[in-house]
mmCIF file of N, CA, C and O in Angstrom:
data_model
loop_
_atom_site.group_PDB
_atom_site.id
_atom_site.type_symbol
_atom_site.label_atom_id
_atom_site.label_comp_id
_atom_site.label_asym_id
_atom_site.label_seq_id
_atom_site.Cartn_x
_atom_site.Cartn_y
_atom_site.Cartn_z
ATOM 1 N N MET A 1 101.113 95.148 88.538
ATOM 2 C CA MET A 1 102.019 94.542 89.500
ATOM 3 C C MET A 1 102.824 95.644 90.186
ATOM 4 O O MET A 1 103.338 96.548 89.557
ATOM 5 N N SER A 2 102.915 95.564 91.489
ATOM 6 C CA SER A 2 103.661 96.556 92.248
ATOM 7 C C SER A 2 105.139 96.188 92.265
ATOM 8 O O SER A 2 105.514 95.130 92.732
ATOM 9 N N THR A 3 105.951 97.059 91.730
ATOM 10 C CA THR A 3 107.390 96.827 91.772
ATOM 11 C C THR A 3 108.059 98.054 92.364
ATOM 12 O O THR A 3 107.569 99.163 92.236
ATOM 13 N N THR A 4 109.147 97.835 92.995
ATOM 14 C CA THR A 4 109.942 98.920 93.537
ATOM 15 C C THR A 4 111.328 98.760 92.948
ATOM 16 O O THR A 4 112.121 97.947 93.422
ATOM 17 N N PRO A 5 111.627 99.509 91.877
ATOM 18 C CA PRO A 5 112.897 99.315 91.175
ATOM 19 C C PRO A 5 114.113 99.631 92.051
ATOM 20 O O PRO A 5 114.058 100.479 92.935
ATOM 21 N N GLY A 6 115.177 98.914 91.787
ATOM 22 C CA GLY A 6 116.428 99.180 92.459
ATOM 23 C C GLY A 6 116.578 98.588 93.845
ATOM 24 O O GLY A 6 117.569 98.843 94.505
ATOM 25 N N LEU A 7 115.606 97.796 94.288
ATOM 26 C CA LEU A 7 115.701 97.193 95.620
ATOM 27 C C LEU A 7 116.139 95.738 95.503
ATOM 28 O O LEU A 7 115.724 95.021 94.598
ATOM 29 N N ASP A 8 116.945 95.306 96.441
ATOM 30 C CA ASP A 8 117.418 93.924 96.501
ATOM 31 C C ASP A 8 116.590 93.201 97.573
ATOM 32 O O ASP A 8 116.847 93.360 98.765
ATOM 33 N N TRP A 9 115.593 92.448 97.155
ATOM 34 C CA TRP A 9 114.684 91.756 98.074
ATOM 35 C C TRP A 9 115.310 90.452 98.558
ATOM 36 O O TRP A 9 115.966 89.748 97.808
ATOM 37 N N PHE A 10 115.081 90.135 99.831
ATOM 38 C CA PHE A 10 115.504 88.843 100.367
ATOM 39 C C PHE A 10 114.410 88.296 101.263
ATOM 40 O O PHE A 10 113.645 89.044 101.856
ATOM 41 N N LYS A 11 114.336 86.971 101.335
ATOM 42 C CA LYS A 11 113.319 86.304 102.131
ATOM 43 C C LYS A 11 113.740 86.281 103.592
ATOM 44 O O LYS A 11 114.913 86.085 103.908
ATOM 45 N N SER A 12 112.781 86.452 104.470
ATOM 46 C CA SER A 12 113.052 86.417 105.904
ATOM 47 C C SER A 12 113.696 85.101 106.295
ATOM 48 O O SER A 12 113.321 84.033 105.805
ATOM 49 N N SER A 13 114.656 85.163 107.204
ATOM 50 C CA SER A 13 115.311 83.940 107.684
ATOM 51 C C SER A 13 114.356 83.087 108.504
ATOM 52 O O SER A 13 114.613 81.914 108.740
ATOM 53 N N TYR A 14 113.234 83.651 108.931
ATOM 54 C CA TYR A 14 112.241 82.907 109.704
ATOM 55 C C TYR A 14 111.188 82.255 108.816
ATOM 56 O O TYR A 14 110.313 81.564 109.311
ATOM 57 N N SER A 15 111.251 82.476 107.509
ATOM 58 C CA SER A 15 110.276 81.885 106.599
ATOM 59 C C SER A 15 110.506 80.391 106.494
ATOM 60 O O SER A 15 111.641 79.935 106.425
ATOM 61 N N GLY A 16 109.420 79.665 106.441
ATOM 62 C CA GLY A 16 109.510 78.215 106.329
ATOM 63 C C GLY A 16 109.828 77.779 104.918
ATOM 64 O O GLY A 16 109.730 78.547 103.967
ATOM 65 N N GLY A 17 110.201 76.542 104.756
ATOM 66 C CA GLY A 17 110.520 75.996 103.446
ATOM 67 C C GLY A 17 109.302 75.571 102.658
ATOM 68 O O GLY A 17 109.415 75.173 101.508
ATOM 69 N N ASP A 18 108.108 75.657 103.265
ATOM 70 C CA ASP A 18 106.885 75.217 102.602
ATOM 71 C C ASP A 18 106.324 76.247 101.636
ATOM 72 O O ASP A 18 105.372 75.974 100.924
ATOM 73 N N GLY A 19 106.883 77.472 101.642
ATOM 74 C CA GLY A 19 106.379 78.502 100.748
ATOM 75 C C GLY A 19 105.197 79.262 101.309
ATOM 76 O O GLY A 19 104.609 80.083 100.619
ATOM 77 N N ASP A 20 104.831 78.999 102.551
ATOM 78 C CA ASP A 20 103.722 79.739 103.147
ATOM 79 C C ASP A 20 104.243 80.649 104.255
ATOM 80 O O ASP A 20 105.312 80.462 104.794
ATOM 81 N N ASN A 21 103.481 81.665 104.577
ATOM 82 C CA ASN A 21 103.814 82.607 105.644
ATOM 83 C C ASN A 21 105.198 83.216 105.477
ATOM 84 O O ASN A 21 105.963 83.318 106.425
ATOM 85 N N CYS A 22 105.527 83.622 104.254
ATOM 86 C CA CYS A 22 106.843 84.186 103.990
ATOM 87 C C CYS A 22 106.742 85.686 103.730
ATOM 88 O O CYS A 22 105.806 86.150 103.090
ATOM 89 N N ILE A 23 107.730 86.408 104.207
ATOM 90 C CA ILE A 23 107.853 87.810 103.848
ATOM 91 C C ILE A 23 109.207 88.021 103.211
ATOM 92 O O ILE A 23 110.140 87.258 103.415
ATOM 93 N N GLU A 24 109.277 89.072 102.406
ATOM 94 C CA GLU A 24 110.527 89.494 101.816
ATOM 95 C C GLU A 24 110.788 90.926 102.274
ATOM 96 O O GLU A 24 109.860 91.700 102.482
ATOM 97 N N VAL A 25 112.058 91.255 102.424
ATOM 98 C CA VAL A 25 112.464 92.561 102.922
ATOM 99 C C VAL A 25 113.496 93.141 101.965
ATOM 100 O O VAL A 25 114.328 92.412 101.420
ATOM 101 N N ALA A 26 113.418 94.451 101.762
ATOM 102 C CA ALA A 26 114.427 95.188 100.997
ATOM 103 C C ALA A 26 114.778 96.437 101.799
ATOM 104 O O ALA A 26 113.900 97.129 102.297
ATOM 105 N N VAL A 27 116.069 96.686 101.939
ATOM 106 C CA VAL A 27 116.535 97.803 102.756
ATOM 107 C C VAL A 27 117.176 98.859 101.861
ATOM 108 O O VAL A 27 118.013 98.537 101.010
ATOM 109 N N SER A 28 116.763 100.099 102.064
ATOM 110 C CA SER A 28 117.411 101.225 101.404
ATOM 111 C C SER A 28 117.905 102.175 102.484
ATOM 112 O O SER A 28 117.680 101.942 103.673
ATOM 113 N N SER A 29 118.557 103.232 102.097
ATOM 114 C CA SER A 29 119.134 104.139 103.092
ATOM 115 C C SER A 29 118.074 104.867 103.912
ATOM 116 O O SER A 29 118.329 105.231 105.055
ATOM 117 N N LYS A 30 116.876 105.035 103.373
ATOM 118 C CA LYS A 30 115.843 105.804 104.069
ATOM 119 C C LYS A 30 114.644 104.993 104.500
ATOM 120 O O LYS A 30 113.770 105.507 105.200
ATOM 121 N N ALA A 31 114.551 103.726 104.085
ATOM 122 C CA ALA A 31 113.353 102.952 104.397
ATOM 123 C C ALA A 31 113.636 101.449 104.350
ATOM 124 O O ALA A 31 114.587 101.003 103.716
ATOM 125 N N VAL A 32 112.779 100.711 105.033
ATOM 126 C CA VAL A 32 112.764 99.257 104.954
ATOM 127 C C VAL A 32 111.418 98.885 104.346
ATOM 128 O O VAL A 32 110.369 99.345 104.801
ATOM 129 N N HIS A 33 111.459 98.072 103.298
ATOM 130 C CA HIS A 33 110.255 97.676 102.565
ATOM 131 C C HIS A 33 109.973 96.212 102.875
ATOM 132 O O HIS A 33 110.877 95.389 102.817
ATOM 133 N N ILE A 34 108.702 95.909 103.170
ATOM 134 C CA ILE A 34 108.299 94.549 103.539
ATOM 135 C C ILE A 34 107.135 94.153 102.634
ATOM 136 O O ILE A 34 106.191 94.925 102.445
ATOM 137 N N ARG A 35 107.208 92.936 102.069
ATOM 138 C CA ARG A 35 106.103 92.475 101.217
ATOM 139 C C ARG A 35 105.851 90.991 101.432
ATOM 140 O O ARG A 35 106.702 90.249 101.922
ATOM 141 N N ASP A 36 104.665 90.559 101.037
ATOM 142 C CA ASP A 36 104.269 89.150 101.067
ATOM 143 C C ASP A 36 104.898 88.476 99.856
ATOM 144 O O ASP A 36 104.682 88.895 98.720
ATOM 145 N N SER A 37 105.670 87.433 100.090
ATOM 146 C CA SER A 37 106.365 86.777 98.975
ATOM 147 C C SER A 37 105.411 86.070 98.021
ATOM 148 O O SER A 37 105.774 85.800 96.884
ATOM 149 N N LYS A 38 104.191 85.792 98.466
ATOM 150 C CA LYS A 38 103.231 85.093 97.609
ATOM 151 C C LYS A 38 102.418 86.047 96.742
ATOM 152 O O LYS A 38 101.823 85.624 95.764
ATOM 153 N N ASP A 39 102.343 87.333 97.116
ATOM 154 C CA ASP A 39 101.538 88.288 96.352
ATOM 155 C C ASP A 39 102.326 89.576 96.170
ATOM 156 O O ASP A 39 102.127 90.554 96.888
ATOM 157 N N LYS A 40 103.206 89.581 95.211
ATOM 158 C CA LYS A 40 104.079 90.722 94.971
ATOM 159 C C LYS A 40 103.363 91.860 94.256
ATOM 160 O O LYS A 40 103.943 92.916 94.031
ATOM 161 N N ARG A 41 102.086 91.657 93.902
ATOM 162 C CA ARG A 41 101.304 92.725 93.275
ATOM 163 C C ARG A 41 100.914 93.787 94.295
ATOM 164 O O ARG A 41 100.663 94.925 93.944
ATOM 165 N N MET A 42 100.847 93.395 95.560
ATOM 166 C CA MET A 42 100.465 94.336 96.610
ATOM 167 C C MET A 42 101.601 95.318 96.871
ATOM 168 O O MET A 42 102.772 94.968 96.769
ATOM 169 N N ARG A 43 101.233 96.516 97.220
ATOM 170 C CA ARG A 43 102.223 97.544 97.553
ATOM 171 C C ARG A 43 102.948 97.155 98.835
ATOM 172 O O ARG A 43 102.320 96.771 99.817
ATOM 173 N N PRO A 44 104.273 97.260 98.865
ATOM 174 C CA PRO A 44 105.019 96.895 100.075
ATOM 175 C C PRO A 44 104.718 97.849 101.234
ATOM 176 O O PRO A 44 104.439 99.026 101.023
ATOM 177 N N LEU A 45 104.775 97.325 102.426
ATOM 178 C CA LEU A 45 104.730 98.139 103.631
ATOM 179 C C LEU A 45 106.100 98.792 103.755
ATOM 180 O O LEU A 45 107.129 98.121 103.612
ATOM 181 N N THR A 46 106.146 100.086 104.013
ATOM 182 C CA THR A 46 107.410 100.805 104.122
ATOM 183 C C THR A 46 107.490 101.464 105.488
ATOM 184 O O THR A 46 106.565 102.158 105.901
ATOM 185 N N VAL A 47 108.587 101.229 106.199
ATOM 186 C CA VAL A 47 108.803 101.802 107.522
ATOM 187 C C VAL A 47 110.200 102.414 107.582
ATOM 188 O O VAL A 47 111.056 102.113 106.755
ATOM 189 N N THR A 48 110.415 103.247 108.591
ATOM 190 C CA THR A 48 111.738 103.834 108.771
ATOM 191 C C THR A 48 112.699 102.766 109.290
ATOM 192 O O THR A 48 112.277 101.791 109.915
ATOM 193 N N PRO A 49 113.993 102.954 109.054
ATOM 194 C CA PRO A 49 114.961 102.007 109.622
ATOM 195 C C PRO A 49 114.857 101.920 111.150
ATOM 196 O O PRO A 49 115.016 100.841 111.721
ATOM 197 N N GLU A 50 114.550 103.029 111.808
ATOM 198 C CA GLU A 50 114.411 103.024 113.269
ATOM 199 C C GLU A 50 113.222 102.175 113.708
ATOM 200 O O GLU A 50 113.318 101.423 114.682
ATOM 201 N N ALA A 51 112.121 102.267 112.987
ATOM 202 C CA ALA A 51 110.935 101.454 113.317
ATOM 203 C C ALA A 51 111.230 99.969 113.081
ATOM 204 O O ALA A 51 110.821 99.117 113.871
ATOM 205 N N TRP A 52 111.947 99.649 112.014
ATOM 206 C CA TRP A 52 112.292 98.259 111.722
ATOM 207 C C TRP A 52 113.212 97.692 112.801
ATOM 208 O O TRP A 52 113.035 96.576 113.257
ATOM 209 N N THR A 53 114.186 98.493 113.239
ATOM 210 C CA THR A 53 115.090 98.063 114.298
ATOM 211 C C THR A 53 114.323 97.801 115.589
ATOM 212 O O THR A 53 114.551 96.790 116.261
ATOM 213 N N ALA A 54 113.391 98.678 115.925
ATOM 214 C CA ALA A 54 112.584 98.483 117.134
ATOM 215 C C ALA A 54 111.752 97.210 117.021
ATOM 216 O O ALA A 54 111.656 96.424 117.975
ATOM 217 N N PHE A 55 111.159 96.969 115.849
ATOM 218 C CA PHE A 55 110.355 95.768 115.637
ATOM 219 C C PHE A 55 111.192 94.498 115.761
ATOM 220 O O PHE A 55 110.822 93.558 116.464
ATOM 221 N N THR A 56 112.331 94.460 115.082
ATOM 222 C CA THR A 56 113.145 93.243 115.110
ATOM 223 C C THR A 56 113.746 93.001 116.494
ATOM 224 O O THR A 56 113.896 91.858 116.903
ATOM 225 N N THR A 57 114.059 94.063 117.208
ATOM 226 C CA THR A 57 114.563 93.918 118.577
ATOM 227 C C THR A 57 113.489 93.300 119.453
ATOM 228 O O THR A 57 113.769 92.366 120.229
ATOM 229 N N LEU A 58 112.262 93.770 119.331
ATOM 230 C CA LEU A 58 111.156 93.206 120.108
ATOM 231 C C LEU A 58 110.873 91.763 119.686
ATOM 232 O O LEU A 58 110.664 90.892 120.543
ATOM 233 N N ALA A 59 110.928 91.474 118.402
ATOM 234 C CA ALA A 59 110.652 90.123 117.903
ATOM 235 C C ALA A 59 111.713 89.123 118.372
ATOM 236 O O ALA A 59 111.411 87.950 118.582
ATOM 237 N N GLU A 60 112.944 89.574 118.555
ATOM 238 C CA GLU A 60 114.025 88.691 118.976
ATOM 239 C C GLU A 60 114.104 88.531 120.487
ATOM 240 O O GLU A 60 114.802 87.638 120.992
ATOM 241 N N ALA A 61 113.378 89.374 121.221
ATOM 242 C CA ALA A 61 113.440 89.319 122.694
ATOM 243 C C ALA A 61 112.844 88.027 123.205
ATOM 244 O O ALA A 61 111.869 87.515 122.655
ATOM 245 N N PRO A 62 113.444 87.463 124.252
ATOM 246 C CA PRO A 62 112.885 86.241 124.850
ATOM 247 C C PRO A 62 111.452 86.466 125.311
ATOM 248 O O PRO A 62 111.132 87.531 125.847
ATOM 249 N N GLN A 63 110.609 85.508 125.055
ATOM 250 C CA GLN A 63 109.211 85.592 125.471
ATOM 251 C C GLN A 63 109.041 84.926 126.823
ATOM 252 O O GLN A 63 109.662 83.913 127.098
ATOM 253 N N GLY A 64 108.176 85.484 127.622
ATOM 254 C CA GLY A 64 107.893 84.810 128.889
ATOM 255 C C GLY A 64 108.096 85.577 130.065
ATOM 256 O O GLY A 64 108.373 86.385 130.690
#
């Protein structure tokens, strides 16, 4: 099982209540860790805080 000790994981606010299509995120000073909430055995995707900020800014932008 893949674990990353010392991280405080939280479920995405966009995750549905059905338990499907959910991600969990943990933030540290040097990285943002992203994992599938249904399969925690997989190694988390790790990105820089700058890359995460760019992603979330784009995801929140109005579409159209």
